Amino acid sequence: MTSKIKQKGSILVFSVMILTILLTISITMAKIFIPKIRVATEAANSVSAIFAADTGIEWCLYTFRHDTNYAKPSMTNSAINYYSVYKGSDPIELSAAPFCGPEIVPMPNFRSVGTYAGVSRSMEIYRSEN
């Protein structure tokens, strides 16, 4: 009679051990895969951020090469997708004209920072000394 009582408790101990092993494996897998999923998501957002930075650079180059007061491009979802243009290390007020136009000679170095969903990417152009 006493051997049956001792055996009933061993099932409970065995179940707790199995659950502990499964929980440990699950936590380990989560620690491995969550950063990989985050990197994959940031890679997708990075493409939109680089396009936003490219938009700022292209607009600045177009305005510099053509004597026009072309309006700055707007992003479709400016809440999460935007760009900033810098001359040297100073940010440029994009609504103030002219800052990229041909009246600024020689052409300064420009940097455009595009941001999408918290991911920022930067593009920079330098004038050549030729």
Short mmCIF file of C-alpha atoms in Angstrom, two decimals:
data_model
loop_
_atom_site.label_atom_id
_atom_site.label_comp_id
_atom_site.label_asym_id
_atom_site.label_seq_id
_atom_site.Cartn_x
_atom_site.Cartn_y
_atom_site.Cartn_z
CA MET A 1 0.00 0.00 0.00
CA THR A 2 2.78 2.44 0.81
CA SER A 3 4.55 1.83 -2.53
CA LYS A 4 1.49 3.03 -4.51
CA ILE A 5 1.39 6.30 -2.57
CA LYS A 6 5.08 6.99 -3.29
CA GLN A 7 4.61 6.26 -7.00
CA LYS A 8 1.74 8.75 -7.34
CA GLY A 9 4.03 11.63 -6.36
CA SER A 10 6.69 10.64 -8.87
CA ILE A 11 4.35 11.44 -11.80
CA LEU A 12 3.94 14.98 -10.50
CA VAL A 13 7.71 15.46 -10.16
CA PHE A 14 8.28 14.03 -13.66
CA SER A 15 5.61 16.37 -15.13
CA VAL A 16 7.20 19.43 -13.50
CA MET A 17 10.62 18.43 -14.86
CA ILE A 18 9.25 18.02 -18.40
CA LEU A 19 7.45 21.39 -18.22
CA THR A 20 10.62 23.07 -16.94
CA ILE A 21 12.63 21.64 -19.84
CA LEU A 22 10.01 22.76 -22.38
CA LEU A 23 9.88 26.25 -20.87
CA THR A 24 13.67 26.54 -20.98
CA ILE A 25 13.75 25.47 -24.63
CA SER A 26 10.97 27.96 -25.49
CA ILE A 27 12.70 30.88 -23.78
CA THR A 28 16.00 30.02 -25.48
CA MET A 29 14.35 29.86 -28.90
CA ALA A 30 12.62 33.20 -28.27
CA LYS A 31 15.93 34.83 -27.31
CA ILE A 32 17.46 33.55 -30.54
CA PHE A 33 14.66 34.42 -32.98
CA ILE A 34 13.22 37.72 -31.66
CA PRO A 35 16.37 39.74 -32.54
CA LYS A 36 16.44 38.13 -36.00
CA ILE A 37 12.83 39.11 -36.61
CA ARG A 38 13.59 42.66 -35.44
CA VAL A 39 16.55 42.91 -37.85
CA ALA A 40 14.40 41.68 -40.74
CA THR A 41 11.77 44.31 -39.94
CA GLU A 42 14.39 47.06 -39.73
CA ALA A 43 15.79 45.98 -43.09
CA ALA A 44 12.39 46.55 -44.68
CA ASN A 45 12.08 49.95 -42.97
CA SER A 46 15.65 50.78 -43.99
CA VAL A 47 14.67 50.72 -47.67
CA SER A 48 12.00 53.36 -47.11
CA ALA A 49 14.41 55.45 -45.02
CA ILE A 50 17.09 55.40 -47.73
CA PHE A 51 14.50 56.42 -50.35
CA ALA A 52 13.49 59.35 -48.14
CA ALA A 53 17.15 60.40 -47.81
CA ASP A 54 17.62 60.04 -51.57
CA THR A 55 14.57 62.26 -52.14
CA GLY A 56 16.15 65.04 -50.09
CA ILE A 57 19.49 64.78 -51.92
CA GLU A 58 17.89 64.63 -55.38
CA TRP A 59 15.70 67.63 -54.63
CA CYS A 60 18.71 69.59 -53.43
CA LEU A 61 20.74 68.67 -56.53
CA TYR A 62 17.85 69.53 -58.86
CA THR A 63 17.33 72.90 -57.18
CA PHE A 64 21.07 73.63 -57.35
CA ARG A 65 21.44 72.72 -61.02
CA HIS A 66 18.30 74.46 -62.28
CA ASP A 67 17.42 78.03 -61.54
CA THR A 68 13.99 77.17 -60.18
CA ASN A 69 12.19 77.57 -56.92
CA TYR A 70 10.86 74.03 -56.99
CA ALA A 71 8.71 73.08 -54.01
CA LYS A 72 10.16 70.45 -51.73
CA PRO A 73 8.74 66.96 -52.20
CA SER A 74 6.33 65.78 -49.56
CA MET A 75 6.11 62.27 -48.20
CA THR A 76 2.80 60.42 -48.34
CA ASN A 77 2.90 59.53 -44.65
CA SER A 78 4.93 62.28 -43.03
CA ALA A 79 4.14 61.00 -39.53
CA ILE A 80 6.60 58.13 -39.94
CA ASN A 81 8.41 58.99 -43.18
CA TYR A 82 10.42 62.21 -43.50
CA TYR A 83 13.82 63.61 -44.41
CA SER A 84 16.08 66.42 -43.22
CA VAL A 85 18.80 68.17 -45.22
CA TYR A 86 22.01 69.48 -43.63
CA LYS A 87 24.66 71.86 -44.98
CA GLY A 88 27.79 70.81 -43.15
CA SER A 89 26.62 69.97 -39.66
CA ASP A 90 23.87 72.62 -39.58
CA PRO A 91 20.29 71.59 -40.33
CA ILE A 92 18.68 73.59 -43.13
CA GLU A 93 15.20 75.02 -42.82
CA LEU A 94 13.56 73.38 -45.82
CA SER A 95 10.88 76.04 -46.14
CA ALA A 96 13.47 78.83 -46.40
CA ALA A 97 14.59 79.43 -49.97
CA PRO A 98 17.16 79.42 -51.40
CA PHE A 99 19.54 77.03 -49.76
CA CYS A 100 20.24 74.58 -52.55
CA GLY A 101 19.96 76.95 -55.48
CA PRO A 102 22.65 78.01 -57.98
CA GLU A 103 23.14 81.33 -56.19
CA ILE A 104 25.09 79.39 -53.55
CA VAL A 105 28.49 79.08 -55.24
CA PRO A 106 30.45 76.92 -54.85
CA MET A 107 28.03 74.15 -54.11
CA PRO A 108 28.44 73.11 -50.47
CA ASN A 109 28.41 69.54 -49.19
CA PHE A 110 24.92 68.33 -48.37
CA ARG A 111 23.68 65.50 -46.20
CA SER A 112 20.14 64.18 -46.17
CA VAL A 113 18.79 61.97 -43.39
CA GLY A 114 15.71 59.91 -44.20
CA THR A 115 13.66 58.38 -41.42
CA TYR A 116 10.97 55.73 -41.63
CA ALA A 117 9.32 54.08 -38.62
CA GLY A 118 12.21 54.97 -36.33
CA VAL A 119 14.95 53.77 -38.72
CA SER A 120 17.25 56.53 -40.03
CA ARG A 121 19.55 56.34 -43.03
CA SER A 122 21.80 59.09 -44.34
CA MET A 123 23.16 60.09 -47.74
CA GLU A 124 25.84 62.68 -48.32
CA ILE A 125 27.14 64.46 -51.41
CA TYR A 126 30.44 66.27 -51.70
CA ARG A 127 31.47 68.74 -54.33
CA SER A 128 34.53 67.70 -56.25
CA GLU A 129 37.59 69.92 -56.30
CA ASN A 130 37.90 69.64 -60.12
#
